[in-house]
PDB file of C-alpha atoms and ligand atoms in Angstrom:
ATOM      1  CA  MET B   1      78.448  74.138  -1.629  1.00 80.00           C
ATOM      2  CA  GLU B   2      74.694  74.183  -2.359  1.00 80.00           C
ATOM      3  CA  ARG B   3      75.094  71.320  -4.845  1.00 80.00           C
ATOM      4  CA  ALA B   4      76.843  69.249  -2.165  1.00 81.00           C
ATOM      5  CA  TYR B   5      74.110  70.166   0.357  1.00 76.00           C
ATOM      6  CA  SER B   6      71.413  69.060  -2.106  1.00 77.00           C
ATOM      7  CA  LEU B   7      73.128  65.720  -2.671  1.00 76.00           C
ATOM      8  CA  VAL B   8      73.445  65.152   1.072  1.00 73.00           C
ATOM      9  CA  ARG B   9      69.830  66.235   1.740  1.00 73.00           C
ATOM     10  CA  PHE B  10      68.438  63.955  -0.945  1.00 71.00           C
ATOM     11  CA  SER B  11      70.450  61.080   0.470  1.00 71.00           C
ATOM     12  CA  ILE B  12      69.074  61.791   3.964  1.00 67.00           C
ATOM     13  CA  LEU B  13      65.490  62.572   2.947  1.00 64.00           C
ATOM     14  CA  ARG B  14      65.169  59.610   0.637  1.00 71.00           C
ATOM     15  CA  PRO B  15      62.409  59.209  -1.963  1.00 77.00           C
ATOM     16  CA  LYS B  16      60.342  57.130   0.486  1.00 78.00           C
ATOM     17  CA  LEU B  17      60.330  59.922   3.062  1.00 82.00           C
ATOM     18  CA  LEU B  18      59.686  62.632   0.475  1.00 88.00           C
ATOM     19  CA  SER B  19      56.850  60.623  -1.062  1.00 88.00           C
ATOM     20  CA  VAL B  20      55.158  60.245   2.326  1.00 88.00           C
ATOM     21  CA  MET B  21      55.267  64.016   2.785  1.00 91.00           C
ATOM     22  CA  ASP B  22      54.275  64.739  -0.799  1.00 94.00           C
ATOM     23  CA  LEU B  23      51.208  62.551  -0.387  1.00 93.00           C
ATOM     24  CA  MET B  24      50.137  64.313   2.797  1.00 94.00           C
ATOM     25  CA  LEU B  25      50.447  67.819   1.331  1.00 96.00           C
ATOM     26  CA  THR B  26      47.539  69.338  -0.537  1.00 96.00           C
ATOM     27  CA  ASP B  27      48.269  69.260  -4.281  1.00 95.00           C
ATOM     28  CA  GLU B  28      47.152  72.857  -4.765  1.00 96.00           C
ATOM     29  CA  GLY B  29      46.681  75.958  -2.670  1.00 97.00           C
ATOM     30  CA  ARG B  30      48.948  77.948  -0.388  1.00 98.00           C
ATOM     31  CA  ILE B  31      51.688  76.096   1.477  1.00 98.00           C
ATOM     32  CA  LEU B  32      54.187  77.531   3.952  1.00 98.00           C
ATOM     33  CA  ASP B  33      57.740  76.094   3.947  1.00 98.00           C
ATOM     34  CA  VAL B  34      59.274  76.978   7.326  1.00 98.00           C
ATOM     35  CA  GLY B  35      63.073  77.220   7.378  1.00 98.00           C
ATOM     36  CA  CYS B  36      63.082  76.772   3.604  1.00 98.00           C
ATOM     37  CA  GLY B  37      66.842  77.347   3.274  1.00 96.00           C
ATOM     38  CA  PHE B  38      67.674  77.920  -0.382  1.00 95.00           C
ATOM     39  CA  GLY B  39      64.396  76.440  -1.521  1.00 96.00           C
ATOM     40  CA  LEU B  40      65.424  72.865  -2.256  1.00 94.00           C
ATOM     41  CA  PHE B  41      62.174  71.271  -1.095  1.00 95.00           C
ATOM     42  CA  ALA B  42      59.981  74.168  -2.258  1.00 97.00           C
ATOM     43  CA  ALA B  43      61.412  73.395  -5.708  1.00 96.00           C
ATOM     44  CA  TYR B  44      60.781  69.652  -5.235  1.00 95.00           C
ATOM     45  CA  PHE B  45      57.201  69.913  -3.920  1.00 97.00           C
ATOM     46  CA  GLY B  46      56.458  72.706  -6.394  1.00 97.00           C
ATOM     47  CA  GLN B  47      57.451  70.508  -9.302  1.00 96.00           C
ATOM     48  CA  THR B  48      55.600  67.372  -8.177  1.00 95.00           C
ATOM     49  CA  HIS B  49      52.396  69.488  -8.075  1.00 96.00           C
ATOM     50  CA  PRO B  50      52.768  72.743 -10.022  1.00 95.00           C
ATOM     51  CA  ARG B  51      49.477  74.197  -8.696  1.00 96.00           C
ATOM     52  CA  ARG B  52      51.036  74.514  -5.263  1.00 98.00           C
ATOM     53  CA  SER B  53      51.825  78.072  -4.309  1.00 98.00           C
ATOM     54  CA  ILE B  54      54.662  77.829  -1.796  1.00 98.00           C
ATOM     55  CA  VAL B  55      55.757  80.617   0.532  1.00 98.00           C
ATOM     56  CA  GLY B  56      59.193  79.987   2.036  1.00 98.00           C
ATOM     57  CA  VAL B  57      60.530  81.702   5.143  1.00 98.00           C
ATOM     58  CA  ASP B  58      64.105  81.629   6.423  1.00 98.00           C
ATOM     59  CA  PRO B  59      66.271  84.097   8.388  1.00 98.00           C
ATOM     60  CA  SER B  60      69.167  83.857   5.922  1.00 97.00           C
ATOM     61  CA  GLU B  61      69.057  86.590   3.286  1.00 98.00           C
ATOM     62  CA  ARG B  62      71.550  84.728   1.150  1.00 97.00           C
ATOM     63  CA  ARG B  63      69.528  81.507   1.147  1.00 97.00           C
ATOM     64  CA  ILE B  64      66.301  83.372   0.392  1.00 98.00           C
ATOM     65  CA  ALA B  65      67.967  85.129  -2.556  1.00 98.00           C
ATOM     66  CA  MET B  66      68.979  81.704  -3.884  1.00 97.00           C
ATOM     67  CA  ALA B  67      65.490  80.296  -3.284  1.00 98.00           C
ATOM     68  CA  ARG B  68      64.013  83.116  -5.364  1.00 98.00           C
ATOM     69  CA  SER B  69      66.501  82.534  -8.135  1.00 97.00           C
ATOM     70  CA  VAL B  70      65.942  78.740  -8.158  1.00 96.00           C
ATOM     71  CA  ALA B  71      62.140  79.208  -8.295  1.00 97.00           C
ATOM     72  CA  ALA B  72      62.484  81.733 -11.124  1.00 97.00           C
ATOM     73  CA  LYS B  73      64.751  79.383 -13.108  1.00 96.00           C
ATOM     74  CA  LEU B  74      62.249  76.546 -12.699  1.00 96.00           C
ATOM     75  CA  GLY B  75      59.323  78.754 -13.722  1.00 96.00           C
ATOM     76  CA  LEU B  76      57.630  78.387 -10.330  1.00 97.00           C
ATOM     77  CA  ARG B  77      56.018  81.805 -10.610  1.00 95.00           C
ATOM     78  CA  ASP B  78      53.567  81.381  -7.728  1.00 96.00           C
ATOM     79  CA  HIS B  79      56.306  80.743  -5.193  1.00 98.00           C
ATOM     80  CA  SER B  80      57.467  83.551  -2.930  1.00 98.00           C
ATOM     81  CA  PHE B  81      60.083  83.851  -0.211  1.00 98.00           C
ATOM     82  CA  VAL B  82      60.333  85.940   2.941  1.00 98.00           C
ATOM     83  CA  VAL B  83      63.462  86.744   4.940  1.00 98.00           C
ATOM     84  CA  GLY B  84      62.555  86.317   8.586  1.00 98.00           C
ATOM     85  CA  ASP B  85      62.351  84.297  11.749  1.00 98.00           C
ATOM     86  CA  VAL B  86      59.264  82.108  11.916  1.00 98.00           C
ATOM     87  CA  ARG B  87      58.616  83.434  15.428  1.00 98.00           C
ATOM     88  CA  ASP B  88      57.807  86.933  14.185  1.00 97.00           C
ATOM     89  CA  ALA B  89      58.109  87.107  10.380  1.00 98.00           C
ATOM     90  CA  ALA B  90      55.335  88.918   8.531  1.00 96.00           C
ATOM     91  CA  LEU B  91      53.363  85.936   7.225  1.00 98.00           C
ATOM     92  CA  GLU B  92      49.855  86.225   5.953  1.00 97.00           C
ATOM     93  CA  GLY B  93      47.589  83.203   6.355  1.00 95.00           C
ATOM     94  CA  PRO B  94      45.556  81.247   5.805  1.00 98.00           C
ATOM     95  CA  PHE B  95      47.684  78.399   4.476  1.00 98.00           C
ATOM     96  CA  ASP B  96      46.251  75.068   3.359  1.00 98.00           C
ATOM     97  CA  ALA B  97      49.357  73.321   4.652  1.00 98.00           C
ATOM     98  CA  ILE B  98      52.616  74.047   6.438  1.00 98.00           C
ATOM     99  CA  TYR B  99      55.730  71.898   6.364  1.00 98.00           C
ATOM    100  CA  VAL B 100      58.763  72.164   8.625  1.00 98.00           C
ATOM    101  CA  LEU B 101      61.677  69.963   7.615  1.00 97.00           C
ATOM    102  CA  ASP B 102      64.378  69.579  10.254  1.00 96.00           C
ATOM    103  CA  VAL B 103      63.817  73.051  11.678  1.00 98.00           C
ATOM    104  CA  MET B 104      61.908  72.636  14.972  1.00 98.00           C
ATOM    105  CA  HIS B 105      65.008  71.434  16.832  1.00 98.00           C
ATOM    106  CA  HIS B 106      66.816  74.634  15.822  1.00 97.00           C
ATOM    107  CA  LEU B 107      64.385  76.647  17.968  1.00 97.00           C
ATOM    108  CA  PRO B 108      64.954  76.863  21.721  1.00 97.00           C
ATOM    109  CA  HIS B 109      62.693  74.542  23.767  1.00 97.00           C
ATOM    110  CA  GLU B 110      60.902  77.468  25.376  1.00 97.00           C
ATOM    111  CA  ASP B 111      59.820  78.877  21.978  1.00 98.00           C
ATOM    112  CA  GLN B 112      58.632  75.692  20.339  1.00 98.00           C
ATOM    113  CA  GLU B 113      55.075  75.593  21.706  1.00 98.00           C
ATOM    114  CA  GLN B 114      54.435  79.216  20.724  1.00 98.00           C
ATOM    115  CA  VAL B 115      55.646  78.462  17.229  1.00 98.00           C
ATOM    116  CA  LEU B 116      53.223  75.515  16.996  1.00 98.00           C
ATOM    117  CA  GLU B 117      50.452  77.874  18.153  1.00 98.00           C
ATOM    118  CA  ARG B 118      51.487  80.269  15.418  1.00 98.00           C
ATOM    119  CA  PHE B 119      51.241  77.494  12.840  1.00 98.00           C
ATOM    120  CA  ARG B 120      47.730  76.735  14.065  1.00 98.00           C
ATOM    121  CA  SER B 121      46.670  80.348  13.698  1.00 98.00           C
ATOM    122  CA  LEU B 122      48.168  80.525  10.176  1.00 98.00           C
ATOM    123  CA  LEU B 123      46.404  77.351   8.982  1.00 98.00           C
ATOM    124  CA  ALA B 124      42.983  77.266   7.354  1.00 98.00           C
ATOM    125  CA  PRO B 125      40.398  75.052   9.099  1.00 97.00           C
ATOM    126  CA  GLY B 126      41.311  71.439   8.378  1.00 97.00           C
ATOM    127  CA  GLY B 127      44.788  72.535   7.240  1.00 98.00           C
ATOM    128  CA  MET B 128      47.688  70.112   7.524  1.00 98.00           C
ATOM    129  CA  LEU B 129      50.916  70.686   9.442  1.00 98.00           C
ATOM    130  CA  ILE B 130      53.772  68.334   8.546  1.00 98.00           C
ATOM    131  CA  ILE B 131      56.809  68.249  10.769  1.00 98.00           C
ATOM    132  CA  LYS B 132      59.808  66.132   9.842  1.00 97.00           C
ATOM    133  CA  ASP B 133      62.251  66.034  12.707  1.00 97.00           C
ATOM    134  CA  ILE B 134      64.550  63.837  14.719  1.00 96.00           C
ATOM    135  CA  THR B 135      63.294  61.971  17.761  1.00 97.00           C
ATOM    136  CA  THR B 136      65.444  61.275  20.812  1.00 97.00           C
ATOM    137  CA  GLU B 137      65.661  57.490  20.658  1.00 96.00           C
ATOM    138  CA  PRO B 138      67.630  55.424  20.124  1.00 95.00           C
ATOM    139  CA  ARG B 139      70.271  57.425  21.960  1.00 95.00           C
ATOM    140  CA  PHE B 140      73.004  56.533  19.478  1.00 95.00           C
ATOM    141  CA  GLY B 141      70.893  57.853  16.601  1.00 96.00           C
ATOM    142  CA  LEU B 142      70.375  61.126  18.418  1.00 96.00           C
ATOM    143  CA  LEU B 143      74.103  61.502  19.154  1.00 96.00           C
ATOM    144  CA  PHE B 144      74.944  60.746  15.524  1.00 95.00           C
ATOM    145  CA  THR B 145      72.490  63.413  14.329  1.00 96.00           C
ATOM    146  CA  GLU B 146      73.576  65.935  16.931  1.00 95.00           C
ATOM    147  CA  LEU B 147      77.195  65.563  15.913  1.00 95.00           C
ATOM    148  CA  LEU B 148      76.352  66.271  12.264  1.00 93.00           C
ATOM    149  CA  ASP B 149      74.060  69.171  13.236  1.00 94.00           C
ATOM    150  CA  ARG B 150      76.894  70.651  15.317  1.00 96.00           C
ATOM    151  CA  VAL B 151      79.163  70.540  12.280  1.00 93.00           C
ATOM    152  CA  MET B 152      76.529  72.611  10.456  1.00 89.00           C
ATOM    153  CA  VAL B 153      75.589  75.140  13.162  1.00 91.00           C
ATOM    154  CA  GLY B 154      78.572  75.233  15.529  1.00 94.00           C
ATOM    155  CA  TRP B 155      78.444  75.142  19.320  1.00 90.00           C
ATOM    156  CA  ASN B 156      76.580  78.351  20.129  1.00 90.00           C
ATOM    157  CA  GLU B 157      73.215  77.670  18.530  1.00 91.00           C
ATOM    158  CA  PRO B 158      70.508  75.752  20.416  1.00 88.00           C
ATOM    159  CA  LEU B 159      69.737  72.209  19.379  1.00 96.00           C
ATOM    160  CA  ALA B 160      66.518  71.340  21.163  1.00 97.00           C
ATOM    161  CA  TYR B 161      65.280  67.903  20.143  1.00 98.00           C
ATOM    162  CA  ARG B 162      62.197  66.297  21.674  1.00 98.00           C
ATOM    163  CA  HIS B 163      60.807  62.795  21.788  1.00 98.00           C
ATOM    164  CA  HIS B 164      58.057  62.393  19.184  1.00 98.00           C
ATOM    165  CA  ARG B 165      55.567  61.555  21.950  1.00 97.00           C
ATOM    166  CA  GLU B 166      56.135  65.021  23.416  1.00 98.00           C
ATOM    167  CA  TRP B 167      55.485  66.672  20.046  1.00 98.00           C
ATOM    168  CA  GLY B 168      52.329  64.596  19.733  1.00 98.00           C
ATOM    169  CA  GLU B 169      51.049  65.610  23.176  1.00 98.00           C
ATOM    170  CA  MET B 170      51.799  69.277  22.575  1.00 98.00           C
ATOM    171  CA  LEU B 171      50.077  69.305  19.196  1.00 98.00           C
ATOM    172  CA  THR B 172      47.053  67.429  20.518  1.00 98.00           C
ATOM    173  CA  SER B 173      46.669  69.892  23.381  1.00 98.00           C
ATOM    174  CA  LEU B 174      46.767  72.738  20.842  1.00 98.00           C
ATOM    175  CA  GLY B 175      43.858  71.269  18.886  1.00 97.00           C
ATOM    176  CA  PHE B 176      45.488  69.156  16.199  1.00 98.00           C
ATOM    177  CA  LYS B 177      44.588  65.600  15.261  1.00 98.00           C
ATOM    178  CA  VAL B 178      47.977  63.908  15.182  1.00 98.00           C
ATOM    179  CA  ARG B 179      49.422  60.903  13.368  1.00 97.00           C
ATOM    180  CA  MET B 180      53.087  60.060  13.137  1.00 96.00           C
ATOM    181  CA  VAL B 181      55.421  57.564  11.629  1.00 92.00           C
ATOM    182  CA  ARG B 182      59.046  56.716  12.279  1.00 92.00           C
ATOM    183  CA  VAL B 183      60.936  56.291   9.049  1.00 86.00           C
ATOM    184  CA  PRO B 184      63.819  53.803   9.106  1.00 82.00           C
ATOM    185  CA  ASP B 185      67.041  54.695   7.361  1.00 83.00           C
ATOM    186  CA  ILE B 186      70.230  52.798   6.559  1.00 81.00           C
ATOM    187  CA  LEU B 187      72.022  55.626   8.368  1.00 85.00           C
ATOM    188  CA  PRO B 188      71.199  55.928  12.093  1.00 89.00           C
ATOM    189  CA  TYR B 189      69.040  59.088  11.806  1.00 91.00           C
ATOM    190  CA  PRO B 190      65.971  58.644  14.057  1.00 95.00           C
ATOM    191  CA  HIS B 191      63.578  60.320  11.596  1.00 93.00           C
ATOM    192  CA  VAL B 192      59.993  60.978  12.511  1.00 95.00           C
ATOM    193  CA  VAL B 193      57.261  62.480  10.348  1.00 95.00           C
ATOM    194  CA  ILE B 194      54.332  64.048  12.171  1.00 97.00           C
ATOM    195  CA  ALA B 195      51.100  64.871  10.373  1.00 97.00           C
ATOM    196  CA  ALA B 196      48.893  67.181  12.425  1.00 98.00           C
ATOM    197  CA  ARG B 197      45.532  68.306  11.078  1.00 98.00           C
ATOM    198  CA  LYS B 198      43.939  71.440  12.495  1.00 98.00           C
ATOM    199  CA  THR B 199      40.571  70.426  13.939  1.00 95.00           C
TER     200      THR B 199
HETATM  201  C1  SAM N   1      68.708  71.931   8.749  1.00 68.11           C
HETATM  202  S1  SAM N   1      68.289  73.351   7.805  1.00 68.11           S
HETATM  203  C2  SAM N   1      66.885  72.680   6.922  1.00 68.11           C
HETATM  204  C3  SAM N   1      66.631  73.453   5.656  1.00 68.11           C
HETATM  205  C4  SAM N   1      65.502  72.856   4.807  1.00 68.11           C
HETATM  206  N1  SAM N   1      64.245  72.855   5.530  1.00 68.11           N
HETATM  207  C5  SAM N   1      65.866  71.466   4.386  1.00 68.11           C
HETATM  208  O1  SAM N   1      65.204  70.521   4.836  1.00 68.11           O
HETATM  209  O2  SAM N   1      66.807  71.319   3.598  1.00 68.11           O
HETATM  210  C6  SAM N   1      67.494  74.411   8.988  1.00 68.11           C
HETATM  211  C7  SAM N   1      66.966  75.696   8.385  1.00 68.11           C
HETATM  212  O3  SAM N   1      66.156  76.346   9.353  1.00 68.11           O
HETATM  213  C8  SAM N   1      66.393  77.721   9.282  1.00 68.11           C
HETATM  214  N2  SAM N   1      65.995  78.313  10.563  1.00 68.11           N
HETATM  215  C9  SAM N   1      66.665  78.265  11.745  1.00 68.11           C
HETATM  216  N3  SAM N   1      66.002  78.972  12.678  1.00 68.11           N
HETATM  217  C10 SAM N   1      64.883  79.466  12.076  1.00 68.11           C
HETATM  218  C11 SAM N   1      63.833  80.298  12.513  1.00 68.11           C
HETATM  219  N4  SAM N   1      63.787  80.759  13.772  1.00 68.11           N
HETATM  220  N5  SAM N   1      62.863  80.643  11.636  1.00 68.11           N
HETATM  221  C12 SAM N   1      62.901  80.171  10.357  1.00 68.11           C
HETATM  222  N6  SAM N   1      63.887  79.367   9.888  1.00 68.11           N
HETATM  223  C13 SAM N   1      64.871  79.038  10.732  1.00 68.11           C
HETATM  224  C14 SAM N   1      67.897  77.823   8.990  1.00 68.11           C
HETATM  225  O4  SAM N   1      68.248  79.078   8.454  1.00 68.11           O
HETATM  226  C15 SAM N   1      68.060  76.680   8.004  1.00 68.11           C
HETATM  227  O5  SAM N   1      67.896  77.099   6.668  1.00 68.11           O
END
């Protein structure tokens, strides 16, 4: 199951997209991976720059247990993983960077701004927040993504996407300097990568 997920994830988050994010992350220091799942990208970003010390957080105990085991097998001794919800998990800052890959739309709309505020308070001055998410246009791309997300999470969980402009405005009002790029894909995913530096 996890092997299949990894293959699918690496075909969605292609090398181009991962390289953009890799380049924006600090190559050493403490980095928070929000919604880390079973640690796929903590393992990736930890291996491209082994001086990164990545803390992963995810509500799934099973995924966190796997993340710990994967990190141990790869010798990523500075990585650590916390079971919890990013809204209230015990996380100790400051972090030099935070990345959030396809997680923000899993939080209800009304909680998203508070979570961004939390990221700001956890970041060191000048720290970088990277959000990879799905924007809401074109409409077909959103419907395509939503359908696949529904297969993963079922009908009861919230899926709260936003247009990238809205994310940009929210982050700017919270005191981040924001840049973003839409990343084309051969599949119709409307990817957007947002780089927000704490000012
Ligand atoms: C689409 S998966 C992405 C996993 C990983 N970031 C990746 O890119 O492969 C969404 C992840 O977000 C996690 N998640 C959902 N709600 C969360 C929350 N409130 N706090 C932290 N993680 C959450 C889920 O458990 C899941 O592992």
